[in-house]
GROMACS .gro file of C-alpha atoms in nm:
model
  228
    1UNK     CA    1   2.844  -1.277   1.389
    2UNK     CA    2   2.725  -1.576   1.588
    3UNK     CA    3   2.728  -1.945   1.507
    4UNK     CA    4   2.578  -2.007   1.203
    5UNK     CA    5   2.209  -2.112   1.183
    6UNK     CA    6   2.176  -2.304   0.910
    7UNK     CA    7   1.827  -2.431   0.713
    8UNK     CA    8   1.594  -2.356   1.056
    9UNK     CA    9   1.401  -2.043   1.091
   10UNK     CA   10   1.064  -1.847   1.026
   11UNK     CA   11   1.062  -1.586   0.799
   12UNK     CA   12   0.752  -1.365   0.799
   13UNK     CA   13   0.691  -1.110   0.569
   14UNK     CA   14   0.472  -0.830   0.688
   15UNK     CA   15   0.256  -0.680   0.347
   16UNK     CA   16  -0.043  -0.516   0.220
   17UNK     CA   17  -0.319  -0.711   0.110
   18UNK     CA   18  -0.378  -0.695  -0.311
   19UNK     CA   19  -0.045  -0.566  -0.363
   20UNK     CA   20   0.109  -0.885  -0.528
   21UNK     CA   21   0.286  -1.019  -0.227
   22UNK     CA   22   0.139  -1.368  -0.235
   23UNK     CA   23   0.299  -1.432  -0.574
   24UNK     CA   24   0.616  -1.352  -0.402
   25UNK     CA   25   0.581  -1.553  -0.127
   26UNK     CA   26   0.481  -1.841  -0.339
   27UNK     CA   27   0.797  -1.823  -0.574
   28UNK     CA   28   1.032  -1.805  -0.275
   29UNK     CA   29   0.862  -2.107  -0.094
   30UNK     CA   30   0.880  -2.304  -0.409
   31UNK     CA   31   1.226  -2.162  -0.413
   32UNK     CA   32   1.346  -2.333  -0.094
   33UNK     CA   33   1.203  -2.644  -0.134
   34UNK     CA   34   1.347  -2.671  -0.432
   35UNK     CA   35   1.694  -2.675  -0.245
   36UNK     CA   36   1.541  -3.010  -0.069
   37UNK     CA   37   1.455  -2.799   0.286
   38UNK     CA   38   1.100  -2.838   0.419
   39UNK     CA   39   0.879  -2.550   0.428
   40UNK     CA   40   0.574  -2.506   0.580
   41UNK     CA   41   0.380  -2.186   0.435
   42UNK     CA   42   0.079  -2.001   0.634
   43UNK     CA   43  -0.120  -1.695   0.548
   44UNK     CA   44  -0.257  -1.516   0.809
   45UNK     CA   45  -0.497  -1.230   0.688
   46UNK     CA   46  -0.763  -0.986   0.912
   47UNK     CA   47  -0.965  -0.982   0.591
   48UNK     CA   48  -0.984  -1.027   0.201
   49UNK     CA   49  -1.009  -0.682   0.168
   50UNK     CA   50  -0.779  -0.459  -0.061
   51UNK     CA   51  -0.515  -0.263   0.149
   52UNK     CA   52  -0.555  -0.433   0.501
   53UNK     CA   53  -0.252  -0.611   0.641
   54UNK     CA   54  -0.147  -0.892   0.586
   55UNK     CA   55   0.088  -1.188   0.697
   56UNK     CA   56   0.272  -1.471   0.523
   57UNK     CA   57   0.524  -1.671   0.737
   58UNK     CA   58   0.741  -1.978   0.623
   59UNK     CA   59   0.880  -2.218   0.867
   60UNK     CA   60   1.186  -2.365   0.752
   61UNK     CA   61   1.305  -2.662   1.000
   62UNK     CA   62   1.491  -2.962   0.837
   63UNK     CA   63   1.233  -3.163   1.044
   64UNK     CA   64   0.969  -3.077   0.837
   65UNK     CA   65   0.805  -2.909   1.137
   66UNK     CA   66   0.422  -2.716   1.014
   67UNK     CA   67   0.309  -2.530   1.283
   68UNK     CA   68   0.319  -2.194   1.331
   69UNK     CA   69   0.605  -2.051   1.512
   70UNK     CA   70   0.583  -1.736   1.778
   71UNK     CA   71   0.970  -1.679   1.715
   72UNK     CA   72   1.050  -1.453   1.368
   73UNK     CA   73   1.396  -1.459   1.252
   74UNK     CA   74   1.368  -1.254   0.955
   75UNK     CA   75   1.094  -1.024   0.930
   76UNK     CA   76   1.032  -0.895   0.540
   77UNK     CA   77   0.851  -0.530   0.634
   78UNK     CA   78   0.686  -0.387   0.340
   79UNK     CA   79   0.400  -0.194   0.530
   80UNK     CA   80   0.459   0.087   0.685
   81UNK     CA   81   0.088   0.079   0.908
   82UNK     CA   82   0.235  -0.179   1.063
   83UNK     CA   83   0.601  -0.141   1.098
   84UNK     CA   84   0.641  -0.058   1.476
   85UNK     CA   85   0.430  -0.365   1.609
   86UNK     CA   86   0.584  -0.616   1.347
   87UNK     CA   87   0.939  -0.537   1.463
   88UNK     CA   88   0.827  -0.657   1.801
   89UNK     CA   89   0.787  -0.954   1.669
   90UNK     CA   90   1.166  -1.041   1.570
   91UNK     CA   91   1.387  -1.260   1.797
   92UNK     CA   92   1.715  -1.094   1.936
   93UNK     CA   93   1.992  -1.135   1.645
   94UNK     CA   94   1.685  -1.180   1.407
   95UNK     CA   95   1.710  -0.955   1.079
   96UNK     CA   96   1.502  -0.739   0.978
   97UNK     CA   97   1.473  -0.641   0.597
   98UNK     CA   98   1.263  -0.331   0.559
   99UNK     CA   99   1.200  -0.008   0.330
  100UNK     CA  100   1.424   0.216   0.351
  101UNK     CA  101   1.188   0.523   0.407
  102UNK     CA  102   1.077   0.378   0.745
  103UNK     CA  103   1.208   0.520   1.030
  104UNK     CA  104   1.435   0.321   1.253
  105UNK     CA  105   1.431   0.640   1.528
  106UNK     CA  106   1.449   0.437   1.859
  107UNK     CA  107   1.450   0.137   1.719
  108UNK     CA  108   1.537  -0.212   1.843
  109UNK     CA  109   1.908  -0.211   1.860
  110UNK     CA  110   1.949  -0.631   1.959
  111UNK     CA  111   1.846  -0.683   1.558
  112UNK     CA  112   2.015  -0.670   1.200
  113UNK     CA  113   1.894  -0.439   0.971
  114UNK     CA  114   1.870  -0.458   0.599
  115UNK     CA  115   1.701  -0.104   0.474
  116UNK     CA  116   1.644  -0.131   0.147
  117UNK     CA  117   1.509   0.131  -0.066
  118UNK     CA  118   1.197  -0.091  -0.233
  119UNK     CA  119   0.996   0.200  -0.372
  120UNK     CA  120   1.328   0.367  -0.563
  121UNK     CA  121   1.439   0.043  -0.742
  122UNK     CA  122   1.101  -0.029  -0.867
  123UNK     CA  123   1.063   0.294  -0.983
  124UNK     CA  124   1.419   0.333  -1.152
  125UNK     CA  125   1.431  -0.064  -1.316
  126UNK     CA  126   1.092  -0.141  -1.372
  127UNK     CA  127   0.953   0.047  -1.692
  128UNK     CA  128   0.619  -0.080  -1.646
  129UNK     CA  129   0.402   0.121  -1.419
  130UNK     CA  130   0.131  -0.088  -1.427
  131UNK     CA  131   0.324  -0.393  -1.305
  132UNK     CA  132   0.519  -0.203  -1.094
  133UNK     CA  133   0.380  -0.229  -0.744
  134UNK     CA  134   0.326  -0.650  -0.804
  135UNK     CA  135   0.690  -0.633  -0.940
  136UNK     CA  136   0.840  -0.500  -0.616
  137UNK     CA  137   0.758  -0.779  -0.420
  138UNK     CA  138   0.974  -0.943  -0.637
  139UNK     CA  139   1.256  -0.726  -0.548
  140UNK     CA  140   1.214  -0.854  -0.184
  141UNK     CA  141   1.256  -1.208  -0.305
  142UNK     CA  142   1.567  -1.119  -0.442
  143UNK     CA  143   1.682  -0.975  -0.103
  144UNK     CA  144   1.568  -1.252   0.050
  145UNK     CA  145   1.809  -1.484  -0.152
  146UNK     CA  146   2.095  -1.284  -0.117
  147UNK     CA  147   2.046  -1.223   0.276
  148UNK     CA  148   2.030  -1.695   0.316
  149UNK     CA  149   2.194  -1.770  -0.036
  150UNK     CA  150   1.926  -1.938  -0.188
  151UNK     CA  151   2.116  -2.029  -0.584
  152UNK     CA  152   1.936  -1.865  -0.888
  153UNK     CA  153   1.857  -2.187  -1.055
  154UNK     CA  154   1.618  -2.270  -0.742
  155UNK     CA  155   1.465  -1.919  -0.798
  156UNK     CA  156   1.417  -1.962  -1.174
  157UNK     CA  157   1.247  -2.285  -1.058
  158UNK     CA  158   1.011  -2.118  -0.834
  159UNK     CA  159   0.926  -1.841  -1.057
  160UNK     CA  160   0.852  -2.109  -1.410
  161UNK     CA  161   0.668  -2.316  -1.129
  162UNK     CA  162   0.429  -2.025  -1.021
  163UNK     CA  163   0.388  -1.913  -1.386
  164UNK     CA  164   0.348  -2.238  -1.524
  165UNK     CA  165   0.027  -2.075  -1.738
  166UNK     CA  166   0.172  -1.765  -1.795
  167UNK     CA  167   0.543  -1.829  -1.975
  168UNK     CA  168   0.525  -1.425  -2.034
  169UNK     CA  169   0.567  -1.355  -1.724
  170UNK     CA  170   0.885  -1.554  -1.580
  171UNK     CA  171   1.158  -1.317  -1.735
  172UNK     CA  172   0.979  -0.983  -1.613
  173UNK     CA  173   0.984  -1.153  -1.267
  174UNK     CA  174   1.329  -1.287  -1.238
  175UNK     CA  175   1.432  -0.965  -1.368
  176UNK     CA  176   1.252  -0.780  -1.114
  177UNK     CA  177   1.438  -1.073  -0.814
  178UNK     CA  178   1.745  -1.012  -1.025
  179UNK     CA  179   1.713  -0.623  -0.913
  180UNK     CA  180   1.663  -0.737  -0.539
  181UNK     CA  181   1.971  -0.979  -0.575
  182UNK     CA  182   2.224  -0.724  -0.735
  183UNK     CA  183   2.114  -0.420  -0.439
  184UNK     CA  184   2.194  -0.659  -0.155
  185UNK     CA  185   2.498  -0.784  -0.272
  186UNK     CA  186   2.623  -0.431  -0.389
  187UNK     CA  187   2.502  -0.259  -0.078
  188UNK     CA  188   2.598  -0.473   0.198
  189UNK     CA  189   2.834  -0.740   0.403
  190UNK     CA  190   2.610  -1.027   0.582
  191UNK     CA  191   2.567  -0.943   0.932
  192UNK     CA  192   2.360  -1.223   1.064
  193UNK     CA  193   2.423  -1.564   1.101
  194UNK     CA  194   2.115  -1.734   0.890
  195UNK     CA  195   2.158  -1.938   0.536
  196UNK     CA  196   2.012  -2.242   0.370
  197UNK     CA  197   2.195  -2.511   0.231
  198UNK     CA  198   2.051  -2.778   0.019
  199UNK     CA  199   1.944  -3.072   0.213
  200UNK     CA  200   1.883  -3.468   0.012
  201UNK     CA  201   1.655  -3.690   0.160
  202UNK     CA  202   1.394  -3.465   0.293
  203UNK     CA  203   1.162  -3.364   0.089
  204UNK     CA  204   1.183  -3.631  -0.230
  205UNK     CA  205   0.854  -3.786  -0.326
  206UNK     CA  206   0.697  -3.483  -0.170
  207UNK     CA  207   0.522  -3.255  -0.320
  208UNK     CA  208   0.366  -2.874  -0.186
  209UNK     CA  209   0.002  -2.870  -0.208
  210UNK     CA  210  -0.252  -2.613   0.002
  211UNK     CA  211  -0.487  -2.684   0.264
  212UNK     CA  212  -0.764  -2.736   0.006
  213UNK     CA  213  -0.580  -2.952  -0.201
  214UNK     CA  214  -0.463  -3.183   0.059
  215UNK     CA  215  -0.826  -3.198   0.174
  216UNK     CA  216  -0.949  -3.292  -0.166
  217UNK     CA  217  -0.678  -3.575  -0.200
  218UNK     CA  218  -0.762  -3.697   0.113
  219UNK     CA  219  -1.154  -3.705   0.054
  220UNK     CA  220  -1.044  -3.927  -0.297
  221UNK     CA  221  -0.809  -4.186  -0.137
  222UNK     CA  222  -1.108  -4.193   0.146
  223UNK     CA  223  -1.357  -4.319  -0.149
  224UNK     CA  224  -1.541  -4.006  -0.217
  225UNK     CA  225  -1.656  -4.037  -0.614
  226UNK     CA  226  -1.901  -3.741  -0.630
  227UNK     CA  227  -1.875  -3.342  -0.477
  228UNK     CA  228  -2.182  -3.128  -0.491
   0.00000   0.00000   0.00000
């Protein structure tokens, strides 16, 4: 293993549109900057249309850096239809945290791999079938933490964040991260040299809003009184 690279790096994870990943991918950006790193979210989506692929990357950079990067570090693949072309997409020594079913025949061999069998887990520890395919997601989050050490009281925070209107919900999810967190550290030995570490100074009297959001604050402090 290499030097370590600590708190700057682009994760994209590489989903299905309607499947539950953006809930996900909201709990584990909340999760980081809860640990006082930076993180600048994107979505990047051909279409709003159930099924199609689609993209969520976070930029971690203890700048505070919000553009988009080219270079993925860790690459979250949970769609098979697009498998092959999203492995391009991973930087030499980047990992690559994928289901288990999909074939790594003549594969990249310059990147770490972390197969993890998604599908079986949610079938086996999550009784509900109707939550089950939102649920898995979950699991990746869990993998996710366990892969750059993100602590479980900045997950709890980003799952009671995300929930904040539905309390029923929290303990279902951090069960279903929980599941995610036990395989990888169970299963296997970090091979890659990426982690977070909690930063101070960087992020206080911040706080993570969307694009729309920081448009509407902006149009207030501008002296806008009235939207039609």
């Amino acid at each position: 293993m290499t030097e370590p690279i600590v708190n700057n790096l682009t994760i994209q994870a590489a989903t299905v549109n309607g499947s539950g990943s953006q809930t996900a991918n909201l709990v584990l950006t909340r999760a980081i900057f809860h640990m006082g790193i930076p993180v600048a979210p994107k979505n990047v989506f051909p279409s709003n249309i159930e099924g199609l692929p689609t993209w969520y990357q976070l930029r971690i950079t203890p700048q505070g850096y919000m553009a988009r990067s080219d270079r993925v570090d860790i690459l979250v693949a949970f769609n098979a239809a697009t498998w092959r072309e999203d492995l391009k997409t991973v930087r030499p020594g980047g990992v690559v945290i994928h289901e288990e079913s999909y074939s790594t025949a003549d594969a990249r061999t310059d990147v770490v791999y972390y197969p993890v069998p998604f599908a079986k887990l949610a079938k086996a520890k999550i009784a509900s079938d109707t939550l089950r395919k939102q649920l898995a997601n979950m699991i990746y989050v869990g993998v996710v933490a366990g892969v750059l050490g993100i602590p479980w009281e900045s997950l709890e925070h980003g799952v009671k964040r995300q929930f904040l209107a539905k309390p029923k919900a929290v303990q279902v999810n951090l069960d279903a991260i929980k599941v995610g967190l036990d395989h990888y550290q169970d299963t296997f030995s970090k091979q890659d040299a990426y982690r977070l570490e909690p930063m101070t100074g960087a992020v206080e009297g911040k706080v993570l809003v969307e694009g729309n959001q920081a448009a509407a604050l902006g149009a207030l402090m501008g002296g806008v009184t009235v939207a039609a």
